[in-house]
Structure formats: structure tokens, C-alpha cells
């Protein structure tokens, strides 16, 4: 277990070549296309680099028709060669537990398929939509909430209908916020992404656009000055990144994030609470501090969705509450994400907070602070008895 100090000092972790790659790889390392071409997609490739456990080996063999394995060289270099409990490894290398069935699990845990007015467009909330623009990512998270359609190897396909989606948005003035996700939208070329954003920007009632992407973490080389210059034309544009562990915030990742911030893009982070990865206060505190150093505001901390084969990565709700309690008051308010559960079957994001209200009557609220001390706040209508 690393201490918080150790993590704070680890700001300059690098994921540079060669790492697991031959020296010649250094020449191409910063080319994102090279990174994508050289992803690790098979058991043989992975086994030539690290020592796998039996659980991992069988997991990889069985993942082929469920959710593909794919790991960028950049991210691979963060994997600990010998430690099967490495927090990076648990996120990206399949394990046999993925084939375990739990009756509570669902293939579409957030009930998205039943909220699509057009294939690929999820309209659950009154004023905003989730637009699934692609089914591909730079690497695949083993707890992917959309594993049913992502990576192209499962039974279901995404089949987004772009033209119908744009027409729906044009004809639905209640939508003022569009969230591009997938898959990972930043996998598109600059030109393709520019066309999508330009089309959205032509719709007058769409005020706010955001992109959900893990590319800044998996493939920071993609965050080129050209990409940033293109994105900058479509403000107000926000980006939500996805990082779960302080080790992921390498110097290359930090540089990419700062480049996005310099283009005027406000950055938020969405983390998933994962057992053995980030389900303790020390790791979370180090993560949120490093995020602020990278100019990213921690946005949401998600309780892991009930996705099929995720039981080994799910942790209790009490753990999540304990983490928030360990942050609130103890560190900058800006560093604290909102803990949420996406209501299974389609409830949307529901906030969870530690309970700071000890007692609430018509006359007063009894509160406790982060140190456990109690305070009384009188309600405005509670006149002291002597004035009545
Ligand atoms: C998460 C999500 C959004 C965005 O929610 P915010 O709370 O505004 O970030 C929109 N639509 C769907 C279907 C979502 O899952």
C-alpha cells in the first residue's frame, strides 16, 4: 500500500518508451497512430511482456466474444509486470471472474436501449442527451457499462443513425445539452469530429456540448495542438475525462490535459469506484489532488454499474460514502466529486451523500461537521419562546 505522500511525489511518473517495447519504439512513441497500431490485443502479445496469472490467462481467452482486450503501449507501460493486484492491470486485463454470473447483473445496466428515440441517441433527462457516436475506444475498460455494444465483438451492435439523430435534435428544442460519448469520440479524426460538432453548433437551441473521453489517459499522444485548435472553435465545449488511479496521471497525460485547458476547455473527471483499484481514501485523495494539478475538476464518482461479469470489481456503497466523508472538509471543496449510482434499469444518476444531519425538527437542524462535532442551526420560523 502506497502512502499519500508517495503518490504526491509520483507526479512525475512517466510512461515513456521503451518500457515493455524495444528501443526503436522511442522514435514513434509520440505518434498516436503508432500507439493504436501497436496495441496489445492478444494473449501471446501480452504474455511476451508480463507474467500472467491463471485467472488472467483464462479471462483473456474467454473475453474474445464479449469485450475485446486492447491496451495502448502508453497505458501498458503503467502495468506492473509481476503484481496481479496492480490497479492498472485490474482495469484493463480480463480475468476469469468476468465469466461469473450474478443474478443482479444486467447487460444494459443503465437501461439505455429503452431510452433511445433514435438508435445511438439516449434521451433520458428533459434537457440533455447522450449521443453514442462510436463503439470503439483506444483501450477497453473491463467494467465498461456499454460492453454490450462496445469493441465490436459482442452479439449486439451500436448502429448509430447519425442523420436521424441530427434530425431528432433539430426537432427537439427542449434539448440544450449534448454529450458525445460511445466508445470514444476522440478516436475520430479531427475532420470527422469537426463535422459532427459543426452540425450540432448549427442547431440554435443546443447551448452546451461536451465530450466524454478516456483518450487523454489511454492515448495522450492524441491530444495534439491541431485537435485542440479545432475543438476551440466549438465553445462552450467541456470534456469529461475518465481516470481512476493517480498512477494514470503521467507527465504525458498532464501535458495533454493542460493543452486542452489552454484551449479554454473546462475539464471534469468521472471515476468509477473499483474494488482493489481505488476503493480507499488514500488513493482517492491522491487522485483528486493530482487531478487539480492537471487542471481537472473531479466531477462524478460512480458506484460501479451492475454490468455482467463485474462482481470482482464492485465494492460496497458504504465504501463510497466513507471515501466522500474522508474528503469533505479534509481537503479543497473543488477536489470532491459527487458520488452517484446510476439507477439500475434506467433511473439516471442518483446522488449519494454521507449523512451530516443528526436531527431535523420544525425548529432546528442538528448537524455534525467533518470532525464529528455537533452544531445547531435554528429554522427561521422558530421564534425563541420569550418573543412569542
Ligand atoms: C450521464 C448522462 C447524462 C449527463 O448527465 P449530467 O448529470 O448532466 O452529467 C445525460 N444523459 C444520460 C443518458 C446520461 O447517462
mmCIF file of C-alpha atoms and ligand atoms in Angstrom:
data_model
loop_
_atom_site.group_PDB
_atom_site.id
_atom_site.type_symbol
_atom_site.label_atom_id
_atom_site.label_comp_id
_atom_site.label_asym_id
_atom_site.label_seq_id
_atom_site.Cartn_x
_atom_site.Cartn_y
_atom_site.Cartn_z
ATOM 1 C CA UNK A 1 0.000 0.000 0.000
ATOM 2 C CA UNK A 2 1.429 3.320 -1.031
ATOM 3 C CA UNK A 3 1.107 6.286 1.259
ATOM 4 C CA UNK A 4 -0.455 9.566 0.154
ATOM 5 C CA UNK A 5 2.962 11.239 0.284
ATOM 6 C CA UNK A 6 4.374 8.656 -2.027
ATOM 7 C CA UNK A 7 1.597 9.373 -4.516
ATOM 8 C CA UNK A 8 2.069 13.119 -4.224
ATOM 9 C CA UNK A 9 5.736 12.665 -5.089
ATOM 10 C CA UNK A 10 4.777 10.434 -8.012
ATOM 11 C CA UNK A 11 3.512 13.393 -10.054
ATOM 12 C CA UNK A 12 6.345 12.865 -12.478
ATOM 13 C CA UNK A 13 5.618 9.232 -13.267
ATOM 14 C CA UNK A 14 6.335 8.721 -16.932
ATOM 15 C CA UNK A 15 5.116 6.200 -19.393
ATOM 16 C CA UNK A 16 7.792 6.801 -21.930
ATOM 17 C CA UNK A 17 9.442 4.345 -24.276
ATOM 18 C CA UNK A 18 10.884 1.849 -24.232
ATOM 19 C CA UNK A 19 9.303 0.255 -21.116
ATOM 20 C CA UNK A 20 7.986 -3.048 -22.460
ATOM 21 C CA UNK A 21 8.972 -2.024 -26.018
ATOM 22 C CA UNK A 22 12.282 -2.240 -27.877
ATOM 23 C CA UNK A 23 14.430 0.875 -28.010
ATOM 24 C CA UNK A 24 13.411 1.575 -31.627
ATOM 25 C CA UNK A 25 9.869 2.274 -30.400
ATOM 26 C CA UNK A 26 11.085 5.575 -28.952
ATOM 27 C CA UNK A 27 11.106 7.178 -32.386
ATOM 28 C CA UNK A 28 7.407 6.513 -32.932
ATOM 29 C CA UNK A 29 6.213 6.714 -29.339
ATOM 30 C CA UNK A 30 4.553 10.125 -29.624
ATOM 31 C CA UNK A 31 2.678 9.233 -32.796
ATOM 32 C CA UNK A 32 -0.870 8.327 -31.751
ATOM 33 C CA UNK A 33 -1.387 6.244 -34.881
ATOM 34 C CA UNK A 34 1.641 4.152 -33.966
ATOM 35 C CA UNK A 35 0.223 3.751 -30.466
ATOM 36 C CA UNK A 36 -3.071 2.481 -31.899
ATOM 37 C CA UNK A 37 -1.407 0.125 -34.386
ATOM 38 C CA UNK A 38 0.745 -1.332 -31.634
ATOM 39 C CA UNK A 39 -1.969 -2.021 -29.106
ATOM 40 C CA UNK A 40 -1.842 -5.328 -27.268
ATOM 41 C CA UNK A 41 -4.823 -7.368 -28.439
ATOM 42 C CA UNK A 42 -3.859 -10.983 -27.803
ATOM 43 C CA UNK A 43 -2.742 -13.378 -25.113
ATOM 44 C CA UNK A 44 0.545 -14.049 -26.936
ATOM 45 C CA UNK A 45 1.458 -10.364 -27.168
ATOM 46 C CA UNK A 46 0.625 -9.780 -23.532
ATOM 47 C CA UNK A 47 2.444 -12.884 -22.332
ATOM 48 C CA UNK A 48 5.590 -11.801 -24.120
ATOM 49 C CA UNK A 49 5.655 -8.753 -21.840
ATOM 50 C CA UNK A 50 4.371 -9.741 -18.400
ATOM 51 C CA UNK A 51 3.791 -12.741 -16.141
ATOM 52 C CA UNK A 52 0.091 -13.574 -16.234
ATOM 53 C CA UNK A 53 -1.855 -15.454 -13.584
ATOM 54 C CA UNK A 54 -4.114 -18.416 -14.423
ATOM 55 C CA UNK A 55 -7.157 -16.202 -13.758
ATOM 56 C CA UNK A 56 -5.930 -13.638 -16.264
ATOM 57 C CA UNK A 57 -4.934 -16.174 -18.919
ATOM 58 C CA UNK A 58 -8.374 -17.824 -18.918
ATOM 59 C CA UNK A 59 -10.029 -14.399 -18.733
ATOM 60 C CA UNK A 60 -8.246 -13.280 -21.884
ATOM 61 C CA UNK A 61 -9.148 -16.450 -23.774
ATOM 62 C CA UNK A 62 -12.806 -16.064 -22.862
ATOM 63 C CA UNK A 63 -13.095 -12.311 -23.438
ATOM 64 C CA UNK A 64 -12.944 -12.662 -27.224
ATOM 65 C CA UNK A 65 -16.682 -12.730 -27.858
ATOM 66 C CA UNK A 66 -17.707 -10.391 -25.049
ATOM 67 C CA UNK A 67 -15.494 -7.316 -24.782
ATOM 68 C CA UNK A 68 -12.202 -7.255 -26.662
ATOM 69 C CA UNK A 69 -8.902 -6.743 -24.896
ATOM 70 C CA UNK A 70 -6.868 -3.867 -26.251
ATOM 71 C CA UNK A 71 -4.129 -1.922 -24.477
ATOM 72 C CA UNK A 72 -2.189 1.037 -25.860
ATOM 73 C CA UNK A 73 1.601 0.879 -25.374
ATOM 74 C CA UNK A 74 1.375 4.078 -23.320
ATOM 75 C CA UNK A 75 -1.073 2.522 -20.845
ATOM 76 C CA UNK A 76 0.669 -0.857 -20.946
ATOM 77 C CA UNK A 77 3.834 0.742 -19.625
ATOM 78 C CA UNK A 78 1.965 1.575 -16.411
ATOM 79 C CA UNK A 79 1.179 -2.096 -15.778
ATOM 80 C CA UNK A 80 3.238 -3.745 -13.049
ATOM 81 C CA UNK A 81 4.933 -6.784 -14.578
ATOM 82 C CA UNK A 82 4.745 -9.019 -11.538
ATOM 83 C CA UNK A 83 1.880 -7.753 -9.399
ATOM 84 C CA UNK A 84 -1.503 -9.230 -10.386
ATOM 85 C CA UNK A 85 -3.153 -6.765 -7.995
ATOM 86 C CA UNK A 86 -1.697 -3.768 -9.807
ATOM 87 C CA UNK A 87 -4.540 -1.207 -10.065
ATOM 88 C CA UNK A 88 -3.820 -0.600 -13.761
ATOM 89 C CA UNK A 89 -3.817 -4.289 -14.530
ATOM 90 C CA UNK A 90 -7.193 -4.884 -12.868
ATOM 91 C CA UNK A 91 -8.791 -2.231 -15.072
ATOM 92 C CA UNK A 92 -7.521 -3.476 -18.408
ATOM 93 C CA UNK A 93 -6.612 -7.191 -18.322
ATOM 94 C CA UNK A 94 -9.568 -9.585 -18.379
ATOM 95 C CA UNK A 95 -9.909 -12.094 -15.556
ATOM 96 C CA UNK A 96 -11.870 -15.336 -15.368
ATOM 97 C CA UNK A 97 -14.294 -13.660 -12.940
ATOM 98 C CA UNK A 98 -15.743 -11.836 -15.976
ATOM 99 C CA UNK A 99 -17.499 -15.083 -16.880
ATOM 100 C CA UNK A 100 -19.115 -15.416 -13.457
ATOM 101 C CA UNK A 101 -22.832 -14.768 -13.413
ATOM 102 C CA UNK A 102 -24.578 -12.779 -10.731
ATOM 103 C CA UNK A 103 -28.393 -12.652 -10.939
ATOM 104 C CA UNK A 104 -28.364 -8.929 -10.109
ATOM 105 C CA UNK A 105 -26.278 -8.122 -13.186
ATOM 106 C CA UNK A 106 -27.646 -6.695 -16.430
ATOM 107 C CA UNK A 107 -26.331 -6.426 -19.984
ATOM 108 C CA UNK A 108 -27.703 -2.871 -20.202
ATOM 109 C CA UNK A 109 -27.350 -1.776 -16.554
ATOM 110 C CA UNK A 110 -28.453 1.834 -17.093
ATOM 111 C CA UNK A 111 -31.442 0.922 -19.256
ATOM 112 C CA UNK A 112 -30.136 2.926 -22.202
ATOM 113 C CA UNK A 113 -31.552 0.809 -25.015
ATOM 114 C CA UNK A 114 -35.100 1.543 -23.861
ATOM 115 C CA UNK A 115 -34.462 5.310 -23.818
ATOM 116 C CA UNK A 116 -33.310 5.713 -27.418
ATOM 117 C CA UNK A 117 -35.687 7.703 -29.635
ATOM 118 C CA UNK A 118 -33.148 7.071 -32.429
ATOM 119 C CA UNK A 119 -30.538 4.273 -32.360
ATOM 120 C CA UNK A 120 -27.424 5.702 -30.687
ATOM 121 C CA UNK A 121 -29.159 8.667 -29.030
ATOM 122 C CA UNK A 122 -30.151 8.262 -25.364
ATOM 123 C CA UNK A 123 -32.703 10.819 -24.212
ATOM 124 C CA UNK A 124 -33.395 10.230 -20.531
ATOM 125 C CA UNK A 125 -33.319 13.678 -18.948
ATOM 126 C CA UNK A 126 -35.537 16.562 -20.064
ATOM 127 C CA UNK A 127 -32.885 18.902 -21.442
ATOM 128 C CA UNK A 128 -29.897 16.784 -22.421
ATOM 129 C CA UNK A 129 -28.978 13.768 -24.499
ATOM 130 C CA UNK A 130 -26.234 11.218 -24.679
ATOM 131 C CA UNK A 131 -25.058 10.737 -28.263
ATOM 132 C CA UNK A 132 -23.155 7.475 -28.773
ATOM 133 C CA UNK A 133 -21.059 8.339 -31.796
ATOM 134 C CA UNK A 134 -18.803 5.277 -31.985
ATOM 135 C CA UNK A 135 -18.422 1.805 -30.495
ATOM 136 C CA UNK A 136 -14.612 1.884 -30.416
ATOM 137 C CA UNK A 137 -12.138 3.010 -27.752
ATOM 138 C CA UNK A 138 -8.353 3.257 -27.596
ATOM 139 C CA UNK A 139 -8.372 0.544 -24.897
ATOM 140 C CA UNK A 140 -11.215 -1.334 -23.226
ATOM 141 C CA UNK A 141 -12.068 -0.990 -19.528
ATOM 142 C CA UNK A 142 -13.088 -4.362 -18.135
ATOM 143 C CA UNK A 143 -16.048 -2.835 -16.248
ATOM 144 C CA UNK A 144 -17.410 -0.989 -19.309
ATOM 145 C CA UNK A 145 -21.042 -0.044 -18.744
ATOM 146 C CA UNK A 146 -21.621 -0.377 -22.508
ATOM 147 C CA UNK A 147 -19.737 -3.647 -23.055
ATOM 148 C CA UNK A 148 -22.903 -4.949 -24.750
ATOM 149 C CA UNK A 149 -22.145 -2.790 -27.795
ATOM 150 C CA UNK A 150 -18.556 -1.598 -27.393
ATOM 151 C CA UNK A 151 -15.452 -3.089 -29.123
ATOM 152 C CA UNK A 152 -17.385 -4.815 -31.908
ATOM 153 C CA UNK A 153 -17.056 -8.436 -30.755
ATOM 154 C CA UNK A 154 -20.286 -8.921 -28.786
ATOM 155 C CA UNK A 155 -23.701 -10.010 -30.065
ATOM 156 C CA UNK A 156 -25.230 -6.539 -30.085
ATOM 157 C CA UNK A 157 -24.148 -3.707 -32.404
ATOM 158 C CA UNK A 158 -24.429 0.016 -31.745
ATOM 159 C CA UNK A 159 -25.761 1.062 -35.207
ATOM 160 C CA UNK A 160 -25.996 4.787 -34.543
ATOM 161 C CA UNK A 161 -28.141 6.591 -37.113
ATOM 162 C CA UNK A 162 -26.401 9.911 -37.484
ATOM 163 C CA UNK A 163 -28.767 11.640 -39.850
ATOM 164 C CA UNK A 164 -31.844 10.593 -37.851
ATOM 165 C CA UNK A 165 -30.099 11.682 -34.638
ATOM 166 C CA UNK A 166 -29.293 15.152 -36.032
ATOM 167 C CA UNK A 167 -32.890 15.498 -37.252
ATOM 168 C CA UNK A 168 -34.232 14.464 -33.837
ATOM 169 C CA UNK A 169 -32.028 17.104 -32.187
ATOM 170 C CA UNK A 170 -33.104 19.762 -34.698
ATOM 171 C CA UNK A 171 -36.752 18.961 -33.974
ATOM 172 C CA UNK A 172 -36.449 18.742 -30.177
ATOM 173 C CA UNK A 173 -35.983 22.270 -28.814
ATOM 174 C CA UNK A 174 -36.019 21.045 -25.200
ATOM 175 C CA UNK A 175 -32.512 19.648 -25.722
ATOM 176 C CA UNK A 176 -29.924 22.265 -24.798
ATOM 177 C CA UNK A 177 -27.030 19.957 -23.869
ATOM 178 C CA UNK A 178 -25.463 17.203 -25.975
ATOM 179 C CA UNK A 179 -22.966 14.764 -24.544
ATOM 180 C CA UNK A 180 -20.874 12.950 -27.145
ATOM 181 C CA UNK A 181 -19.696 9.583 -25.960
ATOM 182 C CA UNK A 182 -19.509 5.994 -27.163
ATOM 183 C CA UNK A 183 -16.984 4.428 -27.421
ATOM 184 C CA UNK A 184 -14.556 7.282 -27.504
ATOM 185 C CA UNK A 185 -15.330 10.270 -29.759
ATOM 186 C CA UNK A 186 -11.702 11.453 -29.709
ATOM 187 C CA UNK A 187 -10.793 8.360 -31.709
ATOM 188 C CA UNK A 188 -12.327 10.100 -34.734
ATOM 189 C CA UNK A 189 -10.092 12.183 -36.972
ATOM 190 C CA UNK A 190 -10.081 15.927 -36.373
ATOM 191 C CA UNK A 191 -12.044 16.411 -39.618
ATOM 192 C CA UNK A 192 -14.802 13.953 -38.693
ATOM 193 C CA UNK A 193 -15.185 15.323 -35.185
ATOM 194 C CA UNK A 194 -15.211 18.857 -36.593
ATOM 195 C CA UNK A 195 -18.081 17.903 -38.933
ATOM 196 C CA UNK A 196 -20.149 16.478 -36.043
ATOM 197 C CA UNK A 197 -19.515 19.500 -33.817
ATOM 198 C CA UNK A 198 -20.219 21.937 -36.657
ATOM 199 C CA UNK A 199 -23.521 20.235 -37.376
ATOM 200 C CA UNK A 200 -24.515 20.384 -33.687
ATOM 201 C CA UNK A 201 -23.478 24.018 -33.464
ATOM 202 C CA UNK A 202 -25.853 24.853 -36.325
ATOM 203 C CA UNK A 203 -28.775 23.908 -34.070
ATOM 204 C CA UNK A 204 -29.677 27.137 -32.244
ATOM 205 C CA UNK A 205 -31.191 25.575 -29.102
ATOM 206 C CA UNK A 206 -28.082 23.484 -28.399
ATOM 207 C CA UNK A 207 -26.209 25.683 -25.982
ATOM 208 C CA UNK A 208 -23.755 23.312 -24.443
ATOM 209 C CA UNK A 209 -21.708 20.437 -25.855
ATOM 210 C CA UNK A 210 -19.457 18.050 -24.027
ATOM 211 C CA UNK A 211 -17.325 15.075 -24.914
ATOM 212 C CA UNK A 212 -16.749 12.061 -22.678
ATOM 213 C CA UNK A 213 -13.356 10.528 -23.391
ATOM 214 C CA UNK A 214 -10.692 8.328 -21.875
ATOM 215 C CA UNK A 215 -8.254 9.115 -24.681
ATOM 216 C CA UNK A 216 -6.366 11.684 -22.563
ATOM 217 C CA UNK A 217 -5.494 8.744 -20.256
ATOM 218 C CA UNK A 218 -5.078 5.854 -22.703
ATOM 219 C CA UNK A 219 -3.601 7.813 -25.585
ATOM 220 C CA UNK A 220 -2.381 11.270 -24.510
ATOM 221 C CA UNK A 221 -0.471 11.499 -27.823
ATOM 222 C CA UNK A 222 -3.852 12.100 -29.494
ATOM 223 C CA UNK A 223 -4.231 15.456 -27.729
ATOM 224 C CA UNK A 224 -2.375 17.341 -30.447
ATOM 225 C CA UNK A 225 -2.255 21.136 -30.864
ATOM 226 C CA UNK A 226 -4.321 20.634 -34.072
ATOM 227 C CA UNK A 227 -7.064 18.777 -32.171
ATOM 228 C CA UNK A 228 -7.147 21.500 -29.514
ATOM 229 C CA UNK A 229 -7.339 24.244 -32.155
ATOM 230 C CA UNK A 230 -10.285 22.500 -33.811
ATOM 231 C CA UNK A 231 -12.166 21.910 -30.524
ATOM 232 C CA UNK A 232 -11.676 25.530 -29.565
ATOM 233 C CA UNK A 233 -13.947 26.639 -32.424
ATOM 234 C CA UNK A 234 -16.950 24.952 -30.796
ATOM 235 C CA UNK A 235 -17.167 26.615 -27.398
ATOM 236 C CA UNK A 236 -18.782 26.329 -24.920
ATOM 237 C CA UNK A 237 -17.336 22.836 -25.028
ATOM 238 C CA UNK A 238 -16.458 20.810 -21.940
ATOM 239 C CA UNK A 239 -14.606 17.496 -21.742
ATOM 240 C CA UNK A 240 -15.180 14.805 -19.123
ATOM 241 C CA UNK A 241 -12.184 12.549 -18.830
ATOM 242 C CA UNK A 242 -12.124 9.203 -17.019
ATOM 243 C CA UNK A 243 -9.312 8.333 -14.668
ATOM 244 C CA UNK A 244 -9.444 6.086 -11.626
ATOM 245 C CA UNK A 245 -5.990 5.986 -10.156
ATOM 246 C CA UNK A 246 -3.224 8.554 -9.513
ATOM 247 C CA UNK A 247 -0.723 6.347 -11.358
ATOM 248 C CA UNK A 248 -2.619 7.083 -14.588
ATOM 249 C CA UNK A 249 -1.816 10.787 -14.417
ATOM 250 C CA UNK A 250 1.607 10.589 -16.032
ATOM 251 C CA UNK A 251 3.576 13.612 -17.205
ATOM 252 C CA UNK A 252 2.376 12.955 -20.778
ATOM 253 C CA UNK A 253 -1.229 12.831 -19.594
ATOM 254 C CA UNK A 254 -0.762 16.026 -17.614
ATOM 255 C CA UNK A 255 0.713 17.779 -20.657
ATOM 256 C CA UNK A 256 -2.257 16.711 -22.806
ATOM 257 C CA UNK A 257 -4.750 17.890 -20.190
ATOM 258 C CA UNK A 258 -3.036 21.227 -19.826
ATOM 259 C CA UNK A 259 -3.131 21.615 -23.623
ATOM 260 C CA UNK A 260 -6.912 21.087 -23.543
ATOM 261 C CA UNK A 261 -7.278 23.522 -20.648
ATOM 262 C CA UNK A 262 -5.191 26.083 -22.545
ATOM 263 C CA UNK A 263 -7.712 25.766 -25.397
ATOM 264 C CA UNK A 264 -10.311 27.032 -22.910
ATOM 265 C CA UNK A 265 -11.950 23.646 -22.386
ATOM 266 C CA UNK A 266 -13.169 23.122 -18.803
ATOM 267 C CA UNK A 267 -12.210 19.613 -17.716
ATOM 268 C CA UNK A 268 -14.046 17.289 -15.342
ATOM 269 C CA UNK A 269 -13.230 13.752 -14.290
ATOM 270 C CA UNK A 270 -15.542 10.790 -13.920
ATOM 271 C CA UNK A 271 -14.148 7.943 -11.806
ATOM 272 C CA UNK A 272 -15.625 4.552 -11.201
ATOM 273 C CA UNK A 273 -15.238 3.136 -7.710
ATOM 274 C CA UNK A 274 -13.449 -0.175 -8.242
ATOM 275 C CA UNK A 275 -12.501 -2.833 -5.724
ATOM 276 C CA UNK A 276 -8.759 -3.154 -5.318
ATOM 277 C CA UNK A 277 -8.174 -0.212 -7.637
ATOM 278 C CA UNK A 278 -9.325 2.934 -5.879
ATOM 279 C CA UNK A 279 -11.679 1.935 -3.063
ATOM 280 C CA UNK A 280 -9.773 3.626 -0.269
ATOM 281 C CA UNK A 281 -9.459 7.211 0.967
ATOM 282 C CA UNK A 282 -5.683 7.446 0.460
ATOM 283 C CA UNK A 283 -5.852 6.555 -3.228
ATOM 284 C CA UNK A 284 -8.849 8.800 -3.850
ATOM 285 C CA UNK A 285 -7.274 11.734 -2.057
ATOM 286 C CA UNK A 286 -4.087 11.369 -4.102
ATOM 287 C CA UNK A 287 -6.173 11.081 -7.275
ATOM 288 C CA UNK A 288 -8.247 14.206 -6.698
ATOM 289 C CA UNK A 289 -5.205 16.247 -5.710
ATOM 290 C CA UNK A 290 -3.348 15.198 -8.834
ATOM 291 C CA UNK A 291 -6.424 15.987 -10.920
ATOM 292 C CA UNK A 292 -6.449 19.574 -9.657
ATOM 293 C CA UNK A 293 -2.734 19.799 -10.538
ATOM 294 C CA UNK A 294 -3.762 18.746 -14.062
ATOM 295 C CA UNK A 295 -6.492 21.441 -14.067
ATOM 296 C CA UNK A 296 -9.278 18.864 -13.907
ATOM 297 C CA UNK A 297 -12.238 19.184 -11.512
ATOM 298 C CA UNK A 298 -13.355 15.813 -10.072
ATOM 299 C CA UNK A 299 -16.971 15.636 -11.330
ATOM 300 C CA UNK A 300 -18.545 12.261 -10.544
ATOM 301 C CA UNK A 301 -17.506 9.200 -8.581
ATOM 302 C CA UNK A 302 -19.687 6.353 -9.870
ATOM 303 C CA UNK A 303 -20.699 3.313 -7.940
ATOM 304 C CA UNK A 304 -19.785 0.530 -10.409
ATOM 305 C CA UNK A 305 -22.785 -0.365 -12.596
ATOM 306 C CA UNK A 306 -24.240 -3.878 -12.367
ATOM 307 C CA UNK A 307 -22.566 -4.856 -15.593
ATOM 308 C CA UNK A 308 -22.283 -8.569 -16.348
ATOM 309 C CA UNK A 309 -19.055 -10.081 -15.045
ATOM 310 C CA UNK A 310 -18.096 -7.143 -12.824
ATOM 311 C CA UNK A 311 -18.617 -8.665 -9.372
ATOM 312 C CA UNK A 312 -14.874 -8.840 -8.705
ATOM 313 C CA UNK A 313 -14.596 -5.087 -9.316
ATOM 314 C CA UNK A 314 -17.626 -3.885 -7.384
ATOM 315 C CA UNK A 315 -17.296 -2.582 -3.874
ATOM 316 C CA UNK A 316 -19.879 -1.645 -1.241
ATOM 317 C CA UNK A 317 -21.818 1.608 -1.179
ATOM 318 C CA UNK A 318 -20.565 2.148 2.400
ATOM 319 C CA UNK A 319 -17.020 2.295 0.994
ATOM 320 C CA UNK A 320 -18.044 5.051 -1.403
ATOM 321 C CA UNK A 321 -19.699 7.039 1.376
ATOM 322 C CA UNK A 322 -16.655 6.536 3.597
ATOM 323 C CA UNK A 323 -14.449 7.940 0.823
ATOM 324 C CA UNK A 324 -16.586 11.055 0.388
ATOM 325 C CA UNK A 325 -16.611 11.525 4.142
ATOM 326 C CA UNK A 326 -12.823 11.215 4.111
ATOM 327 C CA UNK A 327 -12.584 14.038 1.586
ATOM 328 C CA UNK A 328 -15.276 16.562 2.580
ATOM 329 C CA UNK A 329 -13.819 19.098 4.992
ATOM 330 C CA UNK A 330 -10.442 17.404 4.914
ATOM 331 C CA UNK A 331 -9.486 18.838 1.543
ATOM 332 C CA UNK A 332 -10.433 21.508 -1.044
ATOM 333 C CA UNK A 333 -14.099 21.527 -1.951
ATOM 334 C CA UNK A 334 -13.044 21.694 -5.608
ATOM 335 C CA UNK A 335 -11.372 18.305 -5.203
ATOM 336 C CA UNK A 336 -14.555 16.493 -4.159
ATOM 337 C CA UNK A 337 -16.601 14.614 -6.758
ATOM 338 C CA UNK A 338 -20.310 13.891 -6.393
ATOM 339 C CA UNK A 339 -20.788 10.222 -5.584
ATOM 340 C CA UNK A 340 -23.639 8.731 -7.680
ATOM 341 C CA UNK A 341 -25.363 5.490 -8.534
ATOM 342 C CA UNK A 342 -26.850 5.192 -11.987
ATOM 343 C CA UNK A 343 -30.232 3.728 -11.015
ATOM 344 C CA UNK A 344 -30.270 0.117 -12.338
ATOM 345 C CA UNK A 345 -32.630 -0.267 -15.270
ATOM 346 C CA UNK A 346 -32.800 3.426 -16.143
ATOM 347 C CA UNK A 347 -33.136 5.603 -13.042
ATOM 348 C CA UNK A 348 -30.431 8.021 -14.106
ATOM 349 C CA UNK A 349 -27.749 9.374 -11.803
ATOM 350 C CA UNK A 350 -28.815 9.475 -8.175
ATOM 351 C CA UNK A 351 -26.577 11.363 -5.722
ATOM 352 C CA UNK A 352 -25.387 9.746 -2.510
ATOM 353 C CA UNK A 353 -24.015 11.757 0.379
ATOM 354 C CA UNK A 354 -22.832 10.922 3.875
ATOM 355 C CA UNK A 355 -25.447 11.999 6.375
ATOM 356 C CA UNK A 356 -24.460 15.178 8.213
ATOM 357 C CA UNK A 357 -27.952 15.812 9.579
ATOM 358 C CA UNK A 358 -28.187 14.332 13.062
ATOM 359 C CA UNK A 359 -31.728 15.533 13.715
ATOM 360 C CA UNK A 360 -34.183 17.790 11.888
ATOM 361 C CA UNK A 361 -37.296 19.166 13.578
ATOM 362 C CA UNK A 362 -39.582 22.114 12.728
ATOM 363 C CA UNK A 363 -37.456 24.286 14.971
ATOM 364 C CA UNK A 364 -33.910 23.290 14.197
ATOM 365 C CA UNK A 365 -31.397 21.132 12.433
ATOM 366 C CA UNK A 366 -28.719 19.353 14.387
ATOM 367 C CA UNK A 367 -25.674 18.912 12.189
ATOM 368 C CA UNK A 368 -22.314 17.267 12.558
ATOM 369 C CA UNK A 369 -19.204 18.578 10.866
ATOM 370 C CA UNK A 370 -16.321 16.631 9.295
ATOM 371 C CA UNK A 371 -14.678 16.305 12.719
ATOM 372 C CA UNK A 372 -17.817 14.832 14.261
ATOM 373 C CA UNK A 373 -18.650 17.954 16.298
ATOM 374 C CA UNK A 374 -22.328 18.898 16.545
ATOM 375 C CA UNK A 375 -23.849 22.256 15.644
ATOM 376 C CA UNK A 376 -27.391 23.622 15.819
ATOM 377 C CA UNK A 377 -28.958 25.743 13.103
ATOM 378 C CA UNK A 378 -32.365 27.181 14.154
ATOM 379 C CA UNK A 379 -35.048 27.215 11.451
ATOM 380 C CA UNK A 380 -36.253 30.730 10.512
ATOM 381 C CA UNK A 381 -39.773 30.166 11.844
ATOM 382 C CA UNK A 382 -38.580 29.014 15.254
ATOM 383 C CA UNK A 383 -39.087 32.124 17.386
ATOM 384 C CA UNK A 384 -37.492 31.904 20.805
ATOM 385 C CA UNK A 385 -40.291 31.312 23.327
ATOM 386 C CA UNK A 386 -39.762 34.651 25.154
ATOM 387 C CA UNK A 387 -40.619 36.650 21.996
ATOM 388 C CA UNK A 388 -43.945 34.980 21.367
HETATM 389 C C1 LIG B 1 -24.830 10.896 -17.525
HETATM 390 C C2 LIG B 1 -25.827 11.127 -18.522
HETATM 391 C C3 LIG B 1 -26.103 12.435 -18.938
HETATM 392 C C4 LIG B 1 -25.398 13.650 -18.367
HETATM 393 O O1 LIG B 1 -25.724 13.816 -17.011
HETATM 394 P P1 LIG B 1 -25.125 15.032 -16.170
HETATM 395 O O2 LIG B 1 -25.562 14.779 -14.767
HETATM 396 O O3 LIG B 1 -25.702 16.272 -16.747
HETATM 397 O O4 LIG B 1 -23.640 14.989 -16.334
HETATM 398 C C5 LIG B 1 -27.079 12.600 -19.905
HETATM 399 N N1 LIG B 1 -27.766 11.554 -20.406
HETATM 400 C C6 LIG B 1 -27.523 10.302 -19.994
HETATM 401 C C7 LIG B 1 -28.337 9.191 -20.576
HETATM 402 C C8 LIG B 1 -26.544 10.040 -19.054
HETATM 403 O O5 LIG B 1 -26.307 8.785 -18.672
#
